[in-house]
XYZ file of C-alpha atoms in Angstrom:
78
model
C -13.262 -0.728 -19.483
C -10.887 -1.574 -16.654
C -11.831 -4.338 -14.231
C -11.854 -3.282 -10.609
C -11.288 -5.609 -7.695
C -11.171 -4.998 -3.960
C -8.823 -6.945 -1.699
C -7.500 -6.858 1.878
C -3.873 -5.838 2.206
C -2.083 -6.798 5.401
C 0.655 -4.244 6.069
C 3.633 -5.320 8.149
C 6.015 -2.873 9.755
C 8.782 -3.451 12.300
C 7.801 -2.444 15.867
C 4.150 -1.880 14.915
C 1.030 -3.982 14.989
C -0.004 -5.318 11.571
C -2.693 -3.305 9.819
C -5.272 -4.516 7.350
C -6.582 -2.062 4.776
C -8.970 -2.462 1.847
C -7.324 -1.705 -1.509
C -8.954 -1.253 -4.893
C -7.005 -2.708 -7.757
C -7.368 -2.940 -11.529
C -5.436 -6.142 -12.302
C -5.812 -9.870 -12.027
C -2.519 -9.928 -10.117
C -1.656 -8.226 -6.822
C 0.295 -4.964 -7.090
C 4.004 -5.465 -6.448
C 4.092 -2.358 -4.287
C 1.565 -0.229 -2.399
C 1.877 3.431 -1.483
C -0.105 4.684 1.480
C -0.325 8.335 2.573
C 1.788 9.134 5.644
C 1.764 12.182 7.901
C 4.178 15.033 7.481
C 4.044 18.782 7.920
C 4.776 20.664 4.702
C 5.664 17.451 2.883
C 3.707 14.924 0.874
C 4.768 11.627 2.372
C 4.056 8.085 1.264
C 4.885 4.825 2.973
C 5.952 2.221 0.386
C 5.199 -1.456 0.986
C 6.435 -4.442 -1.080
C 4.457 -7.618 -1.749
C 5.704 -10.594 0.321
C 2.813 -13.064 0.164
C -0.050 -13.455 -2.315
C -1.252 -16.963 -1.366
C -4.680 -15.575 -0.475
C -5.072 -13.669 -3.769
C -7.534 -12.383 -5.029
C -9.020 -11.838 -1.554
C -5.877 -10.816 0.349
C -2.142 -10.175 0.089
C 0.590 -9.299 2.564
C 3.046 -6.446 2.226
C 6.071 -5.316 4.243
C 7.267 -1.733 4.821
C 10.182 -0.624 2.639
C 10.568 3.133 3.074
C 8.852 6.491 3.452
C 9.166 8.767 0.419
C 8.770 12.516 0.849
C 8.274 15.079 -1.895
C 8.019 18.818 -1.374
C 4.613 20.232 -2.121
C 4.428 22.682 -5.016
C 1.666 24.567 -3.192
C 2.456 25.553 0.449
C -1.239 25.531 1.244
C -1.511 21.761 0.549
């Protein structure tokens, strides 16, 4: 049975206020990257964040924005 933990991820992005989100993980180490859903008409978009500071682990970790990844939806109704 997988162990589940919950931690606060501080998301940093240039020209935006930092956000803090609650993330559910399954490891004793912080994820190296996080993907968060992003808006986009007709596209499935994810903002990708990379780990930059895990000094507060297992309670919190800080990530910085890397890129937005878009993939075309196989179903136009999604």
